[in-house]
């Protein structure tokens, strides 16, 4: 079982920055990937960034160049550093985890982000113009 607790959301102006954090507890020896999903008003949940135990990362096209996912394995903590926030980034952001699966594109493996099983409570990010 994995337990996840997010923090770091808030209200910022467009162009601003935030760093989201997720404290994780893992109780099995299975290989898990971790990532961030977001859900804006009237939208489906969208996978925005993921990282595997080896440090391989994947990003949604909409956030490439602005979002950076990282992890501190010693602290069991996941981070999402966000720069150049846009109004369109307004959403509830969720930390999530599941056993790793991959797709392969152009010789590079990409972490799949679909139907993950473990979720935090979410942290709200609101961006104003």
PDB file of C-alpha atoms in Angstrom:
ATOM      1  CA  UNK A   1       0.000   0.000   0.000  1.00  0.00           C
ATOM      2  CA  UNK A   2       1.171   3.522  -0.841  1.00  0.00           C
ATOM      3  CA  UNK A   3       0.095   6.634   1.056  1.00  0.00           C
ATOM      4  CA  UNK A   4       0.614  10.073  -0.494  1.00  0.00           C
ATOM      5  CA  UNK A   5       0.282  13.572   0.977  1.00  0.00           C
ATOM      6  CA  UNK A   6       0.662  16.682  -1.199  1.00  0.00           C
ATOM      7  CA  UNK A   7       1.492  20.251  -0.258  1.00  0.00           C
ATOM      8  CA  UNK A   8       2.642  23.474  -1.888  1.00  0.00           C
ATOM      9  CA  UNK A   9      -0.365  24.618  -3.888  1.00  0.00           C
ATOM     10  CA  UNK A  10      -1.661  28.151  -3.757  1.00  0.00           C
ATOM     11  CA  UNK A  11      -2.886  31.183  -5.652  1.00  0.00           C
ATOM     12  CA  UNK A  12      -0.395  32.960  -7.903  1.00  0.00           C
ATOM     13  CA  UNK A  13      -0.375  35.376 -10.809  1.00  0.00           C
ATOM     14  CA  UNK A  14       0.409  34.266 -14.331  1.00  0.00           C
ATOM     15  CA  UNK A  15       4.147  33.977 -14.870  1.00  0.00           C
ATOM     16  CA  UNK A  16       4.749  32.966 -11.276  1.00  0.00           C
ATOM     17  CA  UNK A  17       6.231  29.794  -9.839  1.00  0.00           C
ATOM     18  CA  UNK A  18       5.302  27.067  -7.383  1.00  0.00           C
ATOM     19  CA  UNK A  19       6.907  23.929  -6.045  1.00  0.00           C
ATOM     20  CA  UNK A  20       4.595  21.094  -5.124  1.00  0.00           C
ATOM     21  CA  UNK A  21       5.715  18.352  -2.757  1.00  0.00           C
ATOM     22  CA  UNK A  22       4.430  14.850  -2.110  1.00  0.00           C
ATOM     23  CA  UNK A  23       5.447  12.757   0.874  1.00  0.00           C
ATOM     24  CA  UNK A  24       5.134   9.050   0.124  1.00  0.00           C
ATOM     25  CA  UNK A  25       5.092   5.842   2.138  1.00  0.00           C
ATOM     26  CA  UNK A  26       5.606   2.492   0.413  1.00  0.00           C
ATOM     27  CA  UNK A  27       4.908  -0.811   2.106  1.00  0.00           C
ATOM     28  CA  UNK A  28       5.677  -3.273  -0.691  1.00  0.00           C
ATOM     29  CA  UNK A  29       8.778  -4.245  -2.636  1.00  0.00           C
ATOM     30  CA  UNK A  30       7.140  -3.696  -6.025  1.00  0.00           C
ATOM     31  CA  UNK A  31       8.606  -1.291  -8.573  1.00  0.00           C
ATOM     32  CA  UNK A  32       6.513   1.906  -8.491  1.00  0.00           C
ATOM     33  CA  UNK A  33       6.445   4.982 -10.652  1.00  0.00           C
ATOM     34  CA  UNK A  34       5.259   8.290  -9.240  1.00  0.00           C
ATOM     35  CA  UNK A  35       3.758  11.275 -10.936  1.00  0.00           C
ATOM     36  CA  UNK A  36       1.494  14.278 -10.957  1.00  0.00           C
ATOM     37  CA  UNK A  37      -1.976  14.497 -12.443  1.00  0.00           C
ATOM     38  CA  UNK A  38      -4.221  17.517 -12.627  1.00  0.00           C
ATOM     39  CA  UNK A  39      -7.914  18.067 -13.119  1.00  0.00           C
ATOM     40  CA  UNK A  40      -9.265  21.464 -14.086  1.00  0.00           C
ATOM     41  CA  UNK A  41     -12.929  22.441 -14.027  1.00  0.00           C
ATOM     42  CA  UNK A  42     -14.918  20.464 -16.583  1.00  0.00           C
ATOM     43  CA  UNK A  43     -11.887  18.440 -17.664  1.00  0.00           C
ATOM     44  CA  UNK A  44     -10.734  14.866 -17.328  1.00  0.00           C
ATOM     45  CA  UNK A  45      -7.796  14.012 -15.144  1.00  0.00           C
ATOM     46  CA  UNK A  46      -4.577  14.614 -17.103  1.00  0.00           C
ATOM     47  CA  UNK A  47      -1.184  13.097 -16.434  1.00  0.00           C
ATOM     48  CA  UNK A  48       1.355  15.930 -16.485  1.00  0.00           C
ATOM     49  CA  UNK A  49       4.639  14.402 -15.314  1.00  0.00           C
ATOM     50  CA  UNK A  50       6.022  11.079 -14.108  1.00  0.00           C
ATOM     51  CA  UNK A  51       9.286   9.611 -12.886  1.00  0.00           C
ATOM     52  CA  UNK A  52      10.481   6.053 -12.399  1.00  0.00           C
ATOM     53  CA  UNK A  53      12.902   4.680  -9.790  1.00  0.00           C
ATOM     54  CA  UNK A  54      15.812   5.093 -12.236  1.00  0.00           C
ATOM     55  CA  UNK A  55      15.075   8.778 -12.800  1.00  0.00           C
ATOM     56  CA  UNK A  56      13.466   8.404 -16.228  1.00  0.00           C
ATOM     57  CA  UNK A  57      10.926  11.214 -16.661  1.00  0.00           C
ATOM     58  CA  UNK A  58       7.927  11.845 -18.899  1.00  0.00           C
ATOM     59  CA  UNK A  59       5.959  15.053 -19.452  1.00  0.00           C
ATOM     60  CA  UNK A  60       2.773  16.078 -21.136  1.00  0.00           C
ATOM     61  CA  UNK A  61       3.407  18.305 -24.148  1.00  0.00           C
ATOM     62  CA  UNK A  62       1.489  21.132 -22.503  1.00  0.00           C
ATOM     63  CA  UNK A  63       3.988  21.421 -19.641  1.00  0.00           C
ATOM     64  CA  UNK A  64       7.346  20.607 -21.253  1.00  0.00           C
ATOM     65  CA  UNK A  65       9.902  23.290 -20.532  1.00  0.00           C
ATOM     66  CA  UNK A  66       7.917  24.691 -17.612  1.00  0.00           C
ATOM     67  CA  UNK A  67       7.436  21.752 -15.225  1.00  0.00           C
ATOM     68  CA  UNK A  68      10.207  19.638 -13.718  1.00  0.00           C
ATOM     69  CA  UNK A  69       9.548  16.466 -11.742  1.00  0.00           C
ATOM     70  CA  UNK A  70      12.145  15.171  -9.308  1.00  0.00           C
ATOM     71  CA  UNK A  71      12.418  12.876  -6.319  1.00  0.00           C
ATOM     72  CA  UNK A  72      14.437  12.550  -3.164  1.00  0.00           C
ATOM     73  CA  UNK A  73      14.568   8.817  -2.579  1.00  0.00           C
ATOM     74  CA  UNK A  74      16.096   9.127   0.884  1.00  0.00           C
ATOM     75  CA  UNK A  75      13.167  11.263   2.027  1.00  0.00           C
ATOM     76  CA  UNK A  76      10.537   9.417  -0.031  1.00  0.00           C
ATOM     77  CA  UNK A  77       9.455  12.788  -1.389  1.00  0.00           C
ATOM     78  CA  UNK A  78       8.322  13.758  -4.874  1.00  0.00           C
ATOM     79  CA  UNK A  79       8.478  17.319  -6.221  1.00  0.00           C
ATOM     80  CA  UNK A  80       7.002  19.271  -9.080  1.00  0.00           C
ATOM     81  CA  UNK A  81       8.740  22.565  -9.807  1.00  0.00           C
ATOM     82  CA  UNK A  82       6.553  24.793 -11.941  1.00  0.00           C
ATOM     83  CA  UNK A  83       7.682  27.955 -13.731  1.00  0.00           C
ATOM     84  CA  UNK A  84       5.846  30.400 -15.962  1.00  0.00           C
ATOM     85  CA  UNK A  85       2.416  29.468 -14.707  1.00  0.00           C
ATOM     86  CA  UNK A  86      -0.495  30.069 -17.037  1.00  0.00           C
ATOM     87  CA  UNK A  87      -4.168  30.538 -16.280  1.00  0.00           C
ATOM     88  CA  UNK A  88      -4.734  27.231 -18.090  1.00  0.00           C
ATOM     89  CA  UNK A  89      -2.679  25.491 -15.390  1.00  0.00           C
ATOM     90  CA  UNK A  90      -5.400  26.158 -12.826  1.00  0.00           C
ATOM     91  CA  UNK A  91      -6.421  22.752 -11.476  1.00  0.00           C
ATOM     92  CA  UNK A  92      -6.372  20.409  -8.554  1.00  0.00           C
ATOM     93  CA  UNK A  93      -2.996  18.689  -8.659  1.00  0.00           C
ATOM     94  CA  UNK A  94      -2.710  15.120  -7.410  1.00  0.00           C
ATOM     95  CA  UNK A  95       0.312  13.074  -6.530  1.00  0.00           C
ATOM     96  CA  UNK A  96      -0.128   9.496  -7.700  1.00  0.00           C
ATOM     97  CA  UNK A  97       1.716   6.187  -7.873  1.00  0.00           C
ATOM     98  CA  UNK A  98       1.428   2.794  -9.492  1.00  0.00           C
ATOM     99  CA  UNK A  99       3.530  -0.079 -10.740  1.00  0.00           C
ATOM    100  CA  UNK A 100       5.605   1.121 -13.665  1.00  0.00           C
ATOM    101  CA  UNK A 101       4.595   0.421 -17.240  1.00  0.00           C
ATOM    102  CA  UNK A 102       6.122   1.926 -20.374  1.00  0.00           C
ATOM    103  CA  UNK A 103       5.580   2.754 -23.993  1.00  0.00           C
ATOM    104  CA  UNK A 104       8.440   3.167 -26.450  1.00  0.00           C
ATOM    105  CA  UNK A 105       8.795   6.056 -28.851  1.00  0.00           C
ATOM    106  CA  UNK A 106      11.814   6.925 -30.970  1.00  0.00           C
ATOM    107  CA  UNK A 107      14.020   4.559 -29.004  1.00  0.00           C
ATOM    108  CA  UNK A 108      13.068   6.188 -25.706  1.00  0.00           C
ATOM    109  CA  UNK A 109      10.808   4.675 -23.098  1.00  0.00           C
ATOM    110  CA  UNK A 110       7.893   6.767 -21.901  1.00  0.00           C
ATOM    111  CA  UNK A 111       6.101   6.163 -18.623  1.00  0.00           C
ATOM    112  CA  UNK A 112       2.444   5.319 -19.096  1.00  0.00           C
ATOM    113  CA  UNK A 113       0.041   7.455 -17.071  1.00  0.00           C
ATOM    114  CA  UNK A 114      -3.365   5.832 -17.149  1.00  0.00           C
ATOM    115  CA  UNK A 115      -5.588   4.326 -14.444  1.00  0.00           C
ATOM    116  CA  UNK A 116      -3.073   4.670 -11.646  1.00  0.00           C
ATOM    117  CA  UNK A 117      -4.284   3.226  -8.351  1.00  0.00           C
ATOM    118  CA  UNK A 118      -2.804   5.304  -5.535  1.00  0.00           C
ATOM    119  CA  UNK A 119      -3.669   8.955  -5.027  1.00  0.00           C
ATOM    120  CA  UNK A 120      -3.075  11.785  -2.615  1.00  0.00           C
ATOM    121  CA  UNK A 121      -5.768  14.190  -1.481  1.00  0.00           C
ATOM    122  CA  UNK A 122      -4.788  16.891  -3.953  1.00  0.00           C
ATOM    123  CA  UNK A 123      -3.498  20.447  -3.693  1.00  0.00           C
ATOM    124  CA  UNK A 124      -5.165  23.356  -5.471  1.00  0.00           C
ATOM    125  CA  UNK A 125      -3.242  25.560  -7.889  1.00  0.00           C
ATOM    126  CA  UNK A 126      -5.028  28.725  -8.967  1.00  0.00           C
ATOM    127  CA  UNK A 127      -3.449  31.083 -11.501  1.00  0.00           C
ATOM    128  CA  UNK A 128      -4.884  34.538 -12.085  1.00  0.00           C
ATOM    129  CA  UNK A 129      -4.247  36.885 -14.983  1.00  0.00           C
TER     130      UNK A 129
END
